[in-house]
Coordinates of C-alpha atoms in Angstrom, one line a residue:
M1 CA -167.6 -99.7 -20.1
T2 CA -170.1 -96.9 -19.3
L3 CA -173.0 -99.3 -20.3
L4 CA -171.6 -101.9 -18.2
W5 CA -171.4 -99.7 -14.9
L6 CA -174.9 -98.4 -15.7
A7 CA -176.3 -101.9 -15.9
F8 CA -174.7 -102.7 -12.6
A9 CA -176.3 -99.6 -11.1
I10 CA -179.7 -100.6 -12.4
L11 CA -179.3 -104.1 -10.9
L12 CA -178.3 -102.7 -7.5
L13 CA -181.4 -100.4 -7.5
P14 CA -183.7 -103.3 -6.4
A15 CA -181.3 -104.4 -3.6
L16 CA -181.1 -100.8 -2.3
W17 CA -184.8 -100.4 -2.4
L18 CA -185.2 -103.6 -0.2
L19 CA -182.9 -102.0 2.3
V20 CA -184.7 -98.5 2.2
A21 CA -188.3 -99.8 2.0
P22 CA -188.7 -100.7 5.7
L23 CA -187.8 -97.2 6.8
R24 CA -190.9 -95.9 5.0
R25 CA -193.0 -98.1 7.1
A26 CA -191.2 -97.7 10.4
R27 CA -193.5 -95.0 11.9
L28 CA -196.6 -96.9 10.9
V29 CA -195.3 -100.0 12.5
H30 CA -194.3 -98.2 15.6
D31 CA -197.7 -96.5 16.0
A32 CA -199.6 -99.8 15.5
Q33 CA -197.5 -101.6 18.1
R34 CA -197.9 -98.7 20.5
D35 CA -201.7 -98.8 20.1
F36 CA -201.7 -102.5 20.5
E37 CA -199.8 -102.4 23.8
V38 CA -202.1 -99.5 25.2
N39 CA -205.2 -101.5 24.4
D40 CA -203.9 -104.8 25.5
K41 CA -206.1 -106.0 28.5
S42 CA -204.8 -109.6 28.8
T43 CA -202.7 -108.9 31.9
E44 CA -205.7 -107.3 33.7
Q45 CA -207.9 -110.2 32.8
N46 CA -205.3 -112.7 34.1
V47 CA -205.1 -110.8 37.4
A48 CA -208.9 -110.7 37.7
I49 CA -209.2 -114.4 37.1
Y50 CA -206.4 -115.0 39.7
Q51 CA -208.3 -112.9 42.4
R52 CA -211.5 -114.7 41.8
R53 CA -209.9 -118.1 42.2
L54 CA -208.1 -116.9 45.3
A55 CA -211.3 -115.7 46.8
S56 CA -213.0 -119.0 46.1
L57 CA -210.0 -120.9 47.7
E58 CA -210.1 -118.7 50.9
A59 CA -213.9 -119.3 51.2
A60 CA -213.4 -123.0 51.0
L61 CA -210.8 -122.8 53.8
E62 CA -213.3 -120.8 56.1
R63 CA -216.0 -123.4 55.4
G64 CA -213.6 -126.2 56.5
D65 CA -213.9 -127.8 53.0
I66 CA -210.0 -128.0 52.9
D67 CA -207.4 -127.8 55.6
Q68 CA -204.6 -125.3 55.9
E69 CA -202.0 -127.5 54.3
R70 CA -204.3 -128.1 51.2
F71 CA -204.9 -124.3 51.0
A72 CA -201.2 -123.6 51.0
T73 CA -200.6 -126.0 48.2
D74 CA -203.4 -124.8 46.0
R75 CA -202.4 -121.1 46.8
L76 CA -198.8 -121.9 45.5
D77 CA -200.1 -123.5 42.3
L78 CA -202.3 -120.5 41.7
D79 CA -199.5 -118.0 42.2
R80 CA -197.3 -120.0 39.9
S81 CA -200.1 -120.0 37.2
L82 CA -200.3 -116.3 37.4
L83 CA -196.6 -115.8 36.9
E84 CA -196.5 -118.1 33.9
D85 CA -199.5 -116.2 32.3
T86 CA -198.0 -112.8 32.8
E87 CA -194.3 -113.5 32.3
G88 CA -194.4 -113.6 28.5
Q89 CA -196.3 -110.3 28.4
T90 CA -193.6 -108.1 29.8
R91 CA -192.6 -105.7 27.1
R92 CA -189.5 -103.6 26.6
P93 CA -190.0 -99.9 25.8
L94 CA -190.5 -99.1 22.2
Q95 CA -187.6 -97.7 20.2
P96 CA -188.4 -94.3 18.4
P97 CA -189.2 -94.7 14.7
A98 CA -186.0 -93.1 13.6
A99 CA -183.8 -95.5 15.5
G100 CA -181.3 -97.3 13.3
R101 CA -181.7 -95.2 10.2
I102 CA -178.1 -94.4 10.0
V103 CA -177.3 -98.1 9.7
V104 CA -179.3 -98.4 6.5
P105 CA -177.2 -96.1 4.2
I106 CA -174.1 -97.6 5.7
V107 CA -175.2 -101.1 4.8
A108 CA -176.3 -99.8 1.3
L109 CA -173.0 -98.3 0.7
A110 CA -171.2 -101.4 1.8
V111 CA -173.3 -103.4 -0.7
V112 CA -172.2 -101.2 -3.5
V113 CA -168.6 -101.0 -2.6
S114 CA -168.3 -104.7 -2.1
A115 CA -169.9 -105.4 -5.4
V116 CA -167.6 -103.1 -7.2
F117 CA -164.6 -104.5 -5.5
W118 CA -165.7 -108.2 -6.2
Y119 CA -166.1 -107.3 -9.8
Q120 CA -162.7 -105.6 -10.0
Q121 CA -161.1 -108.7 -8.6
Q122 CA -163.1 -111.5 -10.3
G123 CA -164.8 -109.9 -13.2
A124 CA -163.7 -109.7 -16.9
E125 CA -163.7 -105.9 -17.4
G126 CA -160.4 -106.1 -19.2
D127 CA -161.7 -108.8 -21.6
L128 CA -164.8 -106.7 -22.3
A129 CA -162.5 -103.8 -23.3
L130 CA -160.6 -106.1 -25.6
F131 CA -164.0 -107.3 -27.2
N132 CA -165.0 -103.6 -27.7
D133 CA -161.6 -102.9 -29.4
F134 CA -162.0 -105.7 -31.8
R135 CA -165.7 -104.7 -32.6
Q136 CA -164.9 -101.0 -33.0
S137 CA -161.7 -101.2 -35.0
E138 CA -162.2 -100.6 -38.8
S139 CA -158.6 -101.6 -39.8
L140 CA -155.6 -103.6 -38.7
P141 CA -153.4 -100.6 -37.7
V142 CA -156.3 -99.2 -35.5
L143 CA -156.8 -102.5 -33.9
L144 CA -153.1 -102.9 -33.2
Q145 CA -152.9 -99.4 -31.7
R146 CA -155.9 -100.1 -29.3
L147 CA -154.6 -103.5 -28.3
E148 CA -151.1 -101.9 -27.6
Q149 CA -152.9 -99.4 -25.4
Q150 CA -154.5 -102.3 -23.6
S151 CA -151.3 -104.0 -23.1
Q152 CA -150.0 -100.9 -21.2
R153 CA -153.3 -100.7 -19.1
Q154 CA -153.5 -104.5 -18.3
P155 CA -150.1 -106.1 -18.8
G156 CA -151.1 -109.0 -16.6
N157 CA -154.0 -110.1 -18.9
P158 CA -152.9 -113.1 -21.0
N159 CA -155.7 -112.5 -23.4
V160 CA -154.1 -109.1 -24.4
W161 CA -150.9 -110.7 -25.5
A162 CA -152.7 -113.8 -27.0
S163 CA -154.5 -111.2 -29.2
L164 CA -151.5 -109.2 -30.1
Y165 CA -149.2 -112.2 -31.0
P166 CA -151.1 -113.5 -34.1
L167 CA -151.7 -110.0 -35.4
Y168 CA -147.9 -109.1 -35.1
R169 CA -147.0 -112.6 -36.6
D170 CA -149.3 -112.4 -39.7
S171 CA -148.4 -108.7 -40.4
G172 CA -144.7 -109.7 -40.5
Q173 CA -143.7 -107.9 -37.3
G174 CA -141.5 -110.8 -36.0
E175 CA -139.7 -109.0 -33.0
A176 CA -143.1 -107.6 -31.8
A177 CA -144.7 -111.0 -32.2
L178 CA -141.9 -112.6 -30.3
S179 CA -142.2 -110.1 -27.4
A180 CA -145.9 -110.6 -27.1
L181 CA -145.5 -114.4 -27.1
E182 CA -142.8 -114.2 -24.4
N183 CA -145.0 -112.0 -22.2
L184 CA -147.8 -114.6 -22.7
I185 CA -145.4 -117.4 -21.7
A186 CA -144.4 -115.4 -18.6
I187 CA -148.1 -115.2 -17.5
E188 CA -149.2 -118.7 -18.4
G189 CA -145.9 -120.6 -17.8
R190 CA -144.0 -122.7 -20.2
V191 CA -147.0 -124.5 -21.7
P192 CA -145.9 -126.8 -24.6
S193 CA -148.3 -125.2 -27.1
L194 CA -146.8 -121.8 -26.4
L195 CA -143.2 -123.1 -26.4
A196 CA -144.0 -124.7 -29.7
Q197 CA -145.2 -121.4 -31.3
K198 CA -142.2 -119.7 -30.1
A199 CA -140.0 -122.2 -31.6
Q200 CA -141.9 -122.0 -34.9
L201 CA -141.7 -118.2 -34.8
K202 CA -138.0 -118.3 -34.3
F203 CA -137.6 -120.9 -36.9
F204 CA -139.2 -118.7 -39.6
M205 CA -137.4 -115.6 -38.3
A206 CA -134.1 -117.4 -38.9
D207 CA -135.2 -118.1 -42.6
R208 CA -136.4 -121.6 -41.8
T209 CA -133.2 -122.7 -40.0
L210 CA -133.0 -124.9 -37.0
T211 CA -130.7 -122.8 -34.9
D212 CA -129.4 -123.9 -31.5
E213 CA -132.1 -121.9 -29.8
V214 CA -134.9 -123.3 -32.0
Q215 CA -133.6 -126.9 -31.3
A216 CA -133.6 -126.2 -27.5
L217 CA -137.1 -125.1 -27.7
I218 CA -138.1 -128.1 -29.7
D219 CA -136.3 -130.5 -27.1
E220 CA -138.2 -128.7 -24.2
T221 CA -141.5 -128.8 -25.9
L222 CA -141.3 -132.6 -26.8
E223 CA -140.1 -133.4 -23.4
R224 CA -143.4 -131.8 -21.9
D225 CA -145.6 -133.2 -24.8
S226 CA -144.2 -135.7 -27.2
R227 CA -147.2 -135.2 -29.5
E228 CA -147.2 -131.5 -30.0
P229 CA -148.4 -130.9 -33.6
T230 CA -146.9 -127.5 -34.2
I231 CA -143.4 -128.9 -33.6
F232 CA -143.8 -131.8 -36.1
G233 CA -145.4 -129.4 -38.6
M234 CA -142.4 -127.2 -38.4
L235 CA -140.0 -130.2 -38.6
G236 CA -141.8 -131.3 -41.7
V237 CA -141.2 -127.9 -43.3
H238 CA -137.5 -128.1 -42.5
A239 CA -137.3 -131.6 -44.0
F240 CA -139.2 -130.6 -47.2
D241 CA -136.8 -127.6 -47.6
R242 CA -133.8 -130.1 -47.4
G243 CA -135.5 -132.2 -50.1
D244 CA -136.1 -135.1 -47.5
Y245 CA -139.7 -135.7 -48.6
E246 CA -140.1 -139.0 -46.9
Q247 CA -139.1 -137.4 -43.5
A248 CA -141.4 -134.4 -44.3
I249 CA -144.3 -136.7 -45.0
D250 CA -143.6 -138.6 -41.6
H251 CA -143.5 -135.4 -39.6
W252 CA -146.6 -133.9 -41.2
R253 CA -148.6 -137.3 -40.5
R254 CA -147.6 -137.1 -36.9
A255 CA -148.6 -133.4 -36.8
I256 CA -152.0 -134.3 -38.2
A257 CA -152.6 -137.1 -35.6
G258 CA -152.3 -134.5 -32.9
M259 CA -154.3 -131.6 -34.5
S260 CA -157.9 -130.6 -33.8
D261 CA -158.0 -127.7 -36.3
S262 CA -159.3 -129.1 -39.6
G263 CA -158.0 -126.1 -41.7
S264 CA -154.4 -126.8 -40.5
S265 CA -154.8 -130.5 -41.0
R266 CA -156.1 -129.9 -44.6
A267 CA -153.0 -127.7 -45.4
L268 CA -150.6 -130.4 -44.1
R269 CA -152.4 -133.0 -46.3
E270 CA -151.8 -130.8 -49.3
G271 CA -148.1 -130.6 -48.2
I272 CA -148.0 -134.4 -48.1
Q273 CA -149.5 -134.7 -51.4
I274 CA -146.9 -132.3 -52.9
A275 CA -144.1 -134.4 -51.2
Q276 CA -145.4 -137.5 -52.6
Q277 CA -145.5 -136.0 -56.1
R278 CA -141.9 -134.9 -55.6
L279 CA -141.1 -138.5 -54.8
G280 CA -143.0 -139.7 -57.8
V281 CA -145.4 -141.7 -55.5
A282 CA -149.0 -142.0 -56.5
D283 CA -151.2 -142.2 -53.6
D284 CA -153.8 -144.5 -55.4
E285 CA -154.9 -146.4 -52.3
E286 CA -155.6 -143.4 -50.4
A287 CA -157.3 -141.8 -53.3
I288 CA -159.6 -144.9 -53.8
A289 CA -160.3 -144.9 -50.0
Q290 CA -161.6 -141.4 -50.3
G291 CA -164.2 -142.1 -52.9
P292 CA -164.7 -140.7 -56.4
G293 CA -162.6 -137.7 -57.5
V294 CA -160.8 -135.8 -60.3
L295 CA -157.3 -136.3 -61.8
V296 CA -156.2 -132.9 -62.9
S297 CA -153.1 -131.7 -64.6
I298 CA -152.3 -128.0 -64.1
S299 CA -149.9 -126.0 -66.2
L300 CA -149.0 -122.3 -66.7
A301 CA -149.3 -120.7 -70.3
E302 CA -145.9 -119.8 -71.7
E303 CA -146.7 -116.2 -72.1
L304 CA -147.4 -115.8 -68.3
Q305 CA -144.3 -117.6 -67.1
G306 CA -141.8 -115.6 -65.1
L307 CA -144.3 -112.9 -64.2
L308 CA -144.6 -114.0 -60.5
D309 CA -142.2 -115.7 -58.0
D310 CA -142.0 -119.5 -57.7
D311 CA -143.4 -119.5 -54.1
T312 CA -146.6 -117.7 -55.2
R313 CA -149.6 -119.7 -54.1
V314 CA -151.8 -121.6 -56.5
F315 CA -155.3 -122.6 -55.5
I316 CA -157.2 -125.4 -57.2
V317 CA -160.9 -125.3 -56.5
A318 CA -163.7 -127.7 -57.6
R319 CA -167.3 -126.2 -57.5
D320 CA -170.6 -127.6 -58.3
M321 CA -171.9 -126.6 -61.8
E322 CA -174.8 -124.5 -60.4
G323 CA -172.5 -122.6 -58.0
E324 CA -175.0 -123.1 -55.1
L325 CA -172.8 -125.0 -52.7
P326 CA -169.5 -124.1 -50.9
P327 CA -166.3 -125.3 -52.6
L328 CA -166.4 -129.1 -53.0
A329 CA -162.7 -129.4 -52.9
V330 CA -159.7 -127.1 -52.4
A331 CA -156.0 -127.8 -52.9
R332 CA -153.0 -125.7 -52.9
V333 CA -149.5 -125.8 -54.5
T334 CA -147.0 -123.1 -55.4
L335 CA -146.1 -121.7 -58.9
G336 CA -142.8 -123.5 -58.7
D337 CA -144.5 -126.8 -58.5
L338 CA -146.1 -126.4 -62.0
P339 CA -146.7 -128.3 -64.1
A340 CA -148.3 -130.6 -61.6
T341 CA -150.7 -133.5 -61.6
L342 CA -152.8 -134.2 -58.5
V343 CA -156.0 -135.9 -57.3
L344 CA -159.0 -133.9 -56.0
D345 CA -161.3 -136.0 -53.8
D346 CA -163.2 -135.9 -50.5
R347 CA -159.9 -135.3 -48.7
H348 CA -159.9 -131.8 -50.0
A349 CA -163.4 -131.0 -48.8
M350 CA -164.0 -127.6 -46.9
S351 CA -166.8 -129.2 -44.8
D352 CA -168.8 -132.3 -44.4
A353 CA -171.7 -130.6 -46.0
A354 CA -170.1 -130.2 -49.5
S355 CA -167.7 -132.7 -51.0
L356 CA -166.9 -134.1 -54.5
S357 CA -168.6 -137.3 -54.0
Q358 CA -171.8 -135.4 -53.9
A359 CA -171.6 -134.2 -57.5
S360 CA -171.4 -135.9 -60.9
E361 CA -169.8 -132.9 -62.8
V362 CA -167.8 -129.9 -61.4
R363 CA -166.2 -126.8 -62.6
L364 CA -162.4 -126.5 -62.0
L365 CA -161.0 -123.2 -61.2
V366 CA -157.2 -122.7 -60.8
R367 CA -156.0 -119.3 -59.6
V368 CA -152.5 -117.9 -59.0
T369 CA -152.8 -115.3 -56.2
K370 CA -150.4 -112.5 -55.8
S371 CA -151.5 -111.7 -52.2
G372 CA -151.9 -115.3 -51.0
G373 CA -155.5 -114.6 -50.2
V374 CA -158.6 -116.6 -51.1
T375 CA -160.4 -113.5 -52.7
P376 CA -159.6 -112.9 -56.3
E377 CA -157.6 -109.6 -56.9
T378 CA -156.5 -107.6 -59.9
G379 CA -153.3 -109.2 -61.4
D380 CA -154.1 -112.8 -60.3
M381 CA -153.7 -115.3 -63.0
Y382 CA -156.3 -118.0 -63.6
G383 CA -157.7 -120.8 -65.7
D384 CA -160.8 -122.9 -65.6
L385 CA -162.5 -126.0 -67.0
E386 CA -166.3 -126.8 -66.8
G387 CA -168.2 -130.0 -67.1
V388 CA -165.4 -132.2 -65.6
A389 CA -166.8 -135.6 -64.6
V390 CA -166.3 -136.9 -61.0
G391 CA -165.5 -140.6 -60.9
D392 CA -162.6 -143.0 -61.2
V393 CA -159.2 -141.1 -60.9
E394 CA -157.3 -143.6 -63.1
G395 CA -156.5 -142.8 -66.7
E396 CA -155.6 -139.6 -68.4
P397 CA -156.0 -136.4 -66.3
V398 CA -158.0 -133.5 -67.3
E399 CA -155.9 -130.4 -68.2
V400 CA -156.4 -126.9 -66.9
V401 CA -154.1 -124.3 -68.3
I402 CA -153.6 -121.0 -66.4
D403 CA -153.8 -118.5 -69.3
R404 CA -155.7 -115.3 -68.2
V405 CA -155.1 -112.5 -65.8
I406 CA -157.8 -110.7 -63.8
E407 CA -157.9 -107.1 -65.0

């Protein structure tokens, strides 16, 4: 913030200079105007011309060239002409050079005060402080501490609570996340997306149970926005947990239709694929529509079974043989789903710039991650297979066995 106010001060200097600069020239201007008025002879010249014309008019009257009536008319015109010539030359007394100096610092101070007041009302000082906290925090605990301090300094800033909520949620602090979200709703109003997040949070805090409170939030959200994707994603999870895979697929497809986040859509597509596998449904038409791919069968070596929980994440990644491109396809299942057979194709691409249809051969890497993260860690289990042809997904699947542990 010190740099910000220093920048404001630097920007105000030119404005203050424009206000102060005329004072430095005030005496010079005053003396020049005084000298001009002292040396100005235009009034004397106009009077001299008037006197010559009047004398000429009187001489014409004495010679009889004009009568008395004509003399009076011409004399009136001559007097009026003199008044018009000298009227605009009447000058007010000059003010002293120091006159008005007190007004300048008052105006300068008013400019500074008004600028500071305007920024405090309309500026983004609080958001800048948040940005600095994110940039300067080396770890999550430090960041949380700083954001909590910001929440005390600026409790009315929605960006503070919007920053705290996902950090609390992802670190397993459910009650703190709920409190942050409720503060955000109090500021922003009962926005459908925020109500949906609250319903989802309470759903997972209740061990993936649709309590009366969660159901009330679902009803309110759908009444305000009947296409809210977070709600349908959550309902899909609930249906999947109950074994109603058809209903789960339906909810997840409706969620994908309303999503703009490609990462979330990809995760739901993976869930749909798993639900279809549980139903024993092969999604051949969709696979063909997505171009060439790889049919892969994944299993866990017998000596590694039982080491990790069934809900441990399993990532299936296809990479180009040279390793120069981003992952061409990424799918995700859980350890409890193994053994599993699935199709990798362009539906699983991480970006439009890298997909399976761009390669003729790939390397398959399957990793069981203890932490759930995408970065390999000690204790993760994995298996891989190189030189896998990309093409028709019909026929026998290629087999990848998870049989090694990262030391």
